[in-house]
Amino acid sequence: MIKKISALMLVLVLTISFEISILIGNVVASSNQVELLSSAWHLTNNKTEAYQKVDPNILKGKDRISITYNLHGTCLLDGDASAIIFDQNGWKYISLSKYGQNCKDGDQTVEIALSDFKDAGNAVLDTNDPLTDFFHSRLWYDASFTVDVISAAVFSSSSGPSSSSTSVTPTVTQSQAGFTGEYYDNKYLIGNPVLTRQDDSINFDWKNSSPDPKISPNTFSTRWTKNDNFTDGTYEFSVTVDDGVRLFVDNEKILDKWIGQAATTYKVSKSISSGTHKIVMEYYEDYGGAVAKMSYAKTNLTTNLSAIPTVTPTPTLTTTLTGSWPIQSVDAMKSTKDMVCGQQSESWIGKWVDKAVELGANYVSISTPYENPSCGDASSYTKTWIKVIRSRGLKVWFRQMPLSFEGIYNVQKNNSSNYLNLISDYVKSHADNYQDGDIFTPIPEPQNGGITGITYCAGNVCQFAGQASFNQWLRDAMTVSKNAFAAIGKNGVKIGYFGFDGFVAWGDNNPDWNGILEDATVQAMGNITIDHYPEAIGETMASGLDQLQARYPGVPIVIGEWGTINGGDVQQQVKNTMGASKRPGVVGFNYWQFGPGGAGEQLFNDDFSNRSQFADVQSFYKNP
């Protein structure tokens, strides 16, 4: 039986430290090759971690690593960061599934260039930077598995791996006759492929059909992989697709046309050295005709890289964005959820909402609890905010919270409550709160309730038993909410927009983790809404969105919260963040925190005078 690891796959972490005197590991007879392991590692679901100290200078002068391992039939999921090296600038990683023979039972050896190890921003590993002092392997799993790591040796390709090593001598990856095609029943290359087969070539015109009865027509994707032998020279790759395509040579992207389009041919020239090289083509189909063709041949060209479309029809983009975001919201959490027991007057709320109108917002996000705490009337306070917001011609984004979900207003956190029934009953009993065009989030940031084994659980109470439970709840919340709004005749309310942190959504700050959102959940939601506090974790919005869009190409993105700026130049952070979010595929932005009570990012003061960054945000909300 084929065993599959889904979540964090085989992770080999190499790091080097200033403690130059430490050396535990096997330096082989050749000064060129250094074996990192003093003994083989046997990793199972009962033993998921192993450590090995190494010389802190071990990578200097080396440019390749040879890894010998046995998967025992385990299938590494494509894209997981299964081999990782740390330098002083953070994670650098590759996926073993792109190098070795996946799902194989038996020993195999792969040689990998250290320059292939890159972070999410495509920065290459710096082997000259001092690193920490251990070699680390870790497996995360949700199925039984056994993986042996027999050898891991670094060497310089100028001398080649040493035959005197006590470890297994690395072998050269062999050329394969055709392509391994992995076919997904979604257009995002997410989840497990529903079909894996050998294709002699990539030369398909499925018209309005699909590659196989297992795959639905119109929305599917495919990744083809082949290791082929090349002689030194320039090669021309010819690609014809309807719709999107990405083409890689040895993990270098040489063509990126991940857009909806009629059948279009692109020609790309690439200089390739002698030896075995890995060719990967990724493709997605989004309604209409389905064409995927690719071939390559050696030419006399000297150009290193060019991409020239020979046909240029007007693309049909999945998401078109010009000018302002369709959803331009400001968040009132500090003045709604946090003030139920010390409510502001209607006139004060009017001044607050007037600032939103001045800014150019079309939504106001409110976060009052579903129930009334003992100290205040949340229901009436909610209606006051709704009344004022509507009087100014704006729509409402409801981001309400059950009291016991996170344990707010001194209510004990409870994981036995039926929150779906509570949400449904609330919608039906407050039908006059809602209008078509409003946004309804059943529970914002639901991961904050705690997911067993994945996130922190406040008070040791986890609302979700694990990844599957969390995803099922999200899908059920979508269904229950849709049914509730249908029952009150408000089918025009937009539902979902939950707000996920980067760790949950795409593995931010943990690049060997691809996030826990299942493809069925993403399809049910129809978008991914993220809450992002980049300055708090030393990252930029641009980097986060690059990672998210690479993880879920073509899926609309909404910035559900942005704020909590920790010092620095607030105006510049606003410009950088909102500027990075003005890109195709991002369809909404909720500025948090709009009014007083934030951590420096609020746009106006207690007396309703504008802060310096008000005009910066206004320029994004009002101008294309």
PDB file of N, CA and C in Angstrom, residues 405-407 442-458 461-467 469-471 473-474 497-505 516-517 529-531:
ATOM      1  N   PHE A 405     -16.510  31.335  22.585  1.00  0.00           N
ATOM      2  CA  PHE A 405     -15.614  30.740  21.586  1.00  0.00           C
ATOM      3  C   PHE A 405     -14.155  31.011  21.948  1.00  0.00           C
ATOM      4  N   GLU A 406     -13.854  32.253  22.303  1.00  0.00           N
ATOM      5  CA  GLU A 406     -12.509  32.579  22.780  1.00  0.00           C
ATOM      6  C   GLU A 406     -12.500  32.881  24.277  1.00  0.00           C
ATOM      7  N   GLY A 407     -13.694  32.972  24.869  1.00  0.00           N
ATOM      8  CA  GLY A 407     -13.783  33.280  26.290  1.00  0.00           C
ATOM      9  C   GLY A 407     -13.618  34.756  26.567  1.00  0.00           C
ATOM     10  N   PRO A 442     -19.055  34.155   9.773  1.00  0.00           N
ATOM     11  CA  PRO A 442     -19.660  33.413  10.888  1.00  0.00           C
ATOM     12  C   PRO A 442     -18.904  33.588  12.201  1.00  0.00           C
ATOM     13  N   ILE A 443     -17.592  33.374  12.175  1.00  0.00           N
ATOM     14  CA  ILE A 443     -16.709  33.672  13.304  1.00  0.00           C
ATOM     15  C   ILE A 443     -15.384  34.138  12.709  1.00  0.00           C
ATOM     16  N   PRO A 444     -14.923  35.332  13.016  1.00  0.00           N
ATOM     17  CA  PRO A 444     -13.650  35.796  12.452  1.00  0.00           C
ATOM     18  C   PRO A 444     -12.467  35.089  13.112  1.00  0.00           C
ATOM     19  N   GLU A 445     -11.426  34.861  12.340  1.00  0.00           N
ATOM     20  CA  GLU A 445     -10.199  34.234  12.836  1.00  0.00           C
ATOM     21  C   GLU A 445     -10.498  32.975  13.656  1.00  0.00           C
ATOM     22  N   PRO A 446     -11.222  32.015  13.088  1.00  0.00           N
ATOM     23  CA  PRO A 446     -11.648  30.859  13.884  1.00  0.00           C
ATOM     24  C   PRO A 446     -10.493  30.043  14.441  1.00  0.00           C
ATOM     25  N   GLN A 447      -9.323  30.103  13.798  1.00  0.00           N
ATOM     26  CA  GLN A 447      -8.172  29.366  14.314  1.00  0.00           C
ATOM     27  C   GLN A 447      -7.762  29.846  15.705  1.00  0.00           C
ATOM     28  N   ASN A 448      -8.164  31.065  16.072  1.00  0.00           N
ATOM     29  CA  ASN A 448      -7.830  31.580  17.399  1.00  0.00           C
ATOM     30  C   ASN A 448      -8.549  30.822  18.508  1.00  0.00           C
ATOM     31  N   GLY A 449      -9.575  30.064  18.138  1.00  0.00           N
ATOM     32  CA  GLY A 449     -10.225  29.207  19.121  1.00  0.00           C
ATOM     33  C   GLY A 449      -9.373  28.020  19.510  1.00  0.00           C
ATOM     34  N   GLY A 450      -8.352  27.720  18.691  1.00  0.00           N
ATOM     35  CA  GLY A 450      -7.419  26.643  19.001  1.00  0.00           C
ATOM     36  C   GLY A 450      -7.683  25.389  18.194  1.00  0.00           C
ATOM     37  N   ILE A 451      -6.629  24.872  17.535  1.00  0.00           N
ATOM     38  CA  ILE A 451      -6.704  23.640  16.752  1.00  0.00           C
ATOM     39  C   ILE A 451      -5.705  22.660  17.344  1.00  0.00           C
ATOM     40  N   THR A 452      -6.171  21.541  17.830  1.00  0.00           N
ATOM     41  CA  THR A 452      -5.313  20.571  18.500  1.00  0.00           C
ATOM     42  C   THR A 452      -4.131  20.173  17.618  1.00  0.00           C
ATOM     43  N   GLY A 453      -2.931  20.282  18.176  1.00  0.00           N
ATOM     44  CA  GLY A 453      -1.728  19.866  17.474  1.00  0.00           C
ATOM     45  C   GLY A 453      -1.215  20.841  16.447  1.00  0.00           C
ATOM     46  N   ILE A 454      -1.922  21.972  16.265  1.00  0.00           N
ATOM     47  CA  ILE A 454      -1.521  22.909  15.214  1.00  0.00           C
ATOM     48  C   ILE A 454      -1.321  24.313  15.759  1.00  0.00           C
ATOM     49  N   THR A 455      -2.271  24.813  16.544  1.00  0.00           N
ATOM     50  CA  THR A 455      -2.159  26.166  17.079  1.00  0.00           C
ATOM     51  C   THR A 455      -2.270  26.134  18.601  1.00  0.00           C
ATOM     52  N   TYR A 456      -1.921  27.237  19.202  1.00  0.00           N
ATOM     53  CA  TYR A 456      -2.058  27.399  20.651  1.00  0.00           C
ATOM     54  C   TYR A 456      -3.528  27.392  21.044  1.00  0.00           C
ATOM     55  N   CYS A 457      -3.851  26.716  22.143  1.00  0.00           N
ATOM     56  CA  CYS A 457      -5.218  26.659  22.653  1.00  0.00           C
ATOM     57  C   CYS A 457      -5.271  27.372  24.000  1.00  0.00           C
ATOM     58  N   ALA A 458      -5.827  28.570  24.012  1.00  0.00           N
ATOM     59  CA  ALA A 458      -5.919  29.349  25.244  1.00  0.00           C
ATOM     60  C   ALA A 458      -6.732  28.587  26.278  1.00  0.00           C
ATOM     61  N   VAL A 461      -8.119  24.799  26.087  1.00  0.00           N
ATOM     62  CA  VAL A 461      -9.381  24.397  25.461  1.00  0.00           C
ATOM     63  C   VAL A 461      -9.258  24.634  23.963  1.00  0.00           C
ATOM     64  N   CYS A 462      -9.300  23.556  23.192  1.00  0.00           N
ATOM     65  CA  CYS A 462      -9.219  23.651  21.733  1.00  0.00           C
ATOM     66  C   CYS A 462     -10.617  23.508  21.143  1.00  0.00           C
ATOM     67  N   GLN A 463     -10.996  24.437  20.274  1.00  0.00           N
ATOM     68  CA  GLN A 463     -12.309  24.352  19.642  1.00  0.00           C
ATOM     69  C   GLN A 463     -12.355  23.289  18.550  1.00  0.00           C
ATOM     70  N   PHE A 464     -11.195  22.920  18.000  1.00  0.00           N
ATOM     71  CA  PHE A 464     -11.164  21.984  16.874  1.00  0.00           C
ATOM     72  C   PHE A 464     -10.185  20.856  17.176  1.00  0.00           C
ATOM     73  N   ALA A 465     -10.590  19.625  16.822  1.00  0.00           N
ATOM     74  CA  ALA A 465      -9.796  18.447  17.153  1.00  0.00           C
ATOM     75  C   ALA A 465      -8.579  18.273  16.262  1.00  0.00           C
ATOM     76  N   GLY A 466      -8.495  19.019  15.176  1.00  0.00           N
ATOM     77  CA  GLY A 466      -7.359  18.893  14.268  1.00  0.00           C
ATOM     78  C   GLY A 466      -7.677  19.531  12.934  1.00  0.00           C
ATOM     79  N   GLN A 467      -6.820  19.288  11.968  1.00  0.00           N
ATOM     80  CA  GLN A 467      -6.979  19.891  10.645  1.00  0.00           C
ATOM     81  C   GLN A 467      -8.311  19.527  10.005  1.00  0.00           C
ATOM     82  N   SER A 469     -11.107  18.487  11.370  1.00  0.00           N
ATOM     83  CA  SER A 469     -12.222  19.091  12.108  1.00  0.00           C
ATOM     84  C   SER A 469     -12.365  20.569  11.771  1.00  0.00           C
ATOM     85  N   PHE A 470     -11.246  21.270  11.708  1.00  0.00           N
ATOM     86  CA  PHE A 470     -11.252  22.700  11.397  1.00  0.00           C
ATOM     87  C   PHE A 470     -11.826  22.948  10.005  1.00  0.00           C
ATOM     88  N   ASN A 471     -11.355  22.200   9.019  1.00  0.00           N
ATOM     89  CA  ASN A 471     -11.840  22.385   7.652  1.00  0.00           C
ATOM     90  C   ASN A 471     -13.308  22.024   7.514  1.00  0.00           C
ATOM     91  N   TRP A 473     -15.566  22.220   9.829  1.00  0.00           N
ATOM     92  CA  TRP A 473     -16.348  23.291  10.457  1.00  0.00           C
ATOM     93  C   TRP A 473     -16.462  24.492   9.527  1.00  0.00           C
ATOM     94  N   LEU A 474     -15.394  24.867   8.854  1.00  0.00           N
ATOM     95  CA  LEU A 474     -15.448  26.002   7.930  1.00  0.00           C
ATOM     96  C   LEU A 474     -16.470  25.757   6.827  1.00  0.00           C
ATOM     97  N   TYR A 497     -15.171  34.938   4.355  1.00  0.00           N
ATOM     98  CA  TYR A 497     -14.208  36.012   4.654  1.00  0.00           C
ATOM     99  C   TYR A 497     -13.685  35.878   6.089  1.00  0.00           C
ATOM    100  N   PHE A 498     -13.231  34.660   6.436  1.00  0.00           N
ATOM    101  CA  PHE A 498     -12.963  34.342   7.840  1.00  0.00           C
ATOM    102  C   PHE A 498     -11.783  35.117   8.425  1.00  0.00           C
ATOM    103  N   GLY A 499     -10.680  35.176   7.708  1.00  0.00           N
ATOM    104  CA  GLY A 499      -9.485  35.832   8.234  1.00  0.00           C
ATOM    105  C   GLY A 499      -8.529  34.826   8.850  1.00  0.00           C
ATOM    106  N   PHE A 500      -7.558  34.356   8.041  1.00  0.00           N
ATOM    107  CA  PHE A 500      -6.588  33.370   8.510  1.00  0.00           C
ATOM    108  C   PHE A 500      -5.211  34.006   8.617  1.00  0.00           C
ATOM    109  N   ASP A 501      -4.458  33.580   9.623  1.00  0.00           N
ATOM    110  CA  ASP A 501      -3.069  34.014   9.676  1.00  0.00           C
ATOM    111  C   ASP A 501      -2.265  33.232   8.640  1.00  0.00           C
ATOM    112  N   GLY A 502      -1.071  33.735   8.339  1.00  0.00           N
ATOM    113  CA  GLY A 502      -0.258  33.117   7.299  1.00  0.00           C
ATOM    114  C   GLY A 502       0.151  31.700   7.616  1.00  0.00           C
ATOM    115  N   PHE A 503       0.360  31.371   8.892  1.00  0.00           N
ATOM    116  CA  PHE A 503       0.764  30.020   9.260  1.00  0.00           C
ATOM    117  C   PHE A 503      -0.303  29.011   8.871  1.00  0.00           C
ATOM    118  N   VAL A 504      -1.566  29.348   9.144  1.00  0.00           N
ATOM    119  CA  VAL A 504      -2.670  28.445   8.823  1.00  0.00           C
ATOM    120  C   VAL A 504      -2.928  28.405   7.325  1.00  0.00           C
ATOM    121  N   ALA A 505      -2.863  29.570   6.663  1.00  0.00           N
ATOM    122  CA  ALA A 505      -3.280  29.654   5.265  1.00  0.00           C
ATOM    123  C   ALA A 505      -2.250  29.105   4.300  1.00  0.00           C
ATOM    124  N   ILE A 516      -3.070  24.578   6.290  1.00  0.00           N
ATOM    125  CA  ILE A 516      -3.988  23.476   6.578  1.00  0.00           C
ATOM    126  C   ILE A 516      -5.319  23.609   5.862  1.00  0.00           C
ATOM    127  N   LEU A 517      -5.483  24.608   5.022  1.00  0.00           N
ATOM    128  CA  LEU A 517      -6.745  24.748   4.302  1.00  0.00           C
ATOM    129  C   LEU A 517      -6.826  23.708   3.192  1.00  0.00           C
ATOM    130  N   THR A 529      -9.335  34.958   2.825  1.00  0.00           N
ATOM    131  CA  THR A 529      -9.187  36.217   3.548  1.00  0.00           C
ATOM    132  C   THR A 529      -8.120  36.032   4.613  1.00  0.00           C
ATOM    133  N   ILE A 530      -7.131  36.917   4.604  1.00  0.00           N
ATOM    134  CA  ILE A 530      -6.024  36.783   5.543  1.00  0.00           C
ATOM    135  C   ILE A 530      -5.970  37.993   6.466  1.00  0.00           C
ATOM    136  N   ASP A 531      -5.495  37.766   7.662  1.00  0.00           N
ATOM    137  CA  ASP A 531      -5.177  38.840   8.597  1.00  0.00           C
ATOM    138  C   ASP A 531      -3.664  38.925   8.656  1.00  0.00           C
TER     139      ASP A 531
END
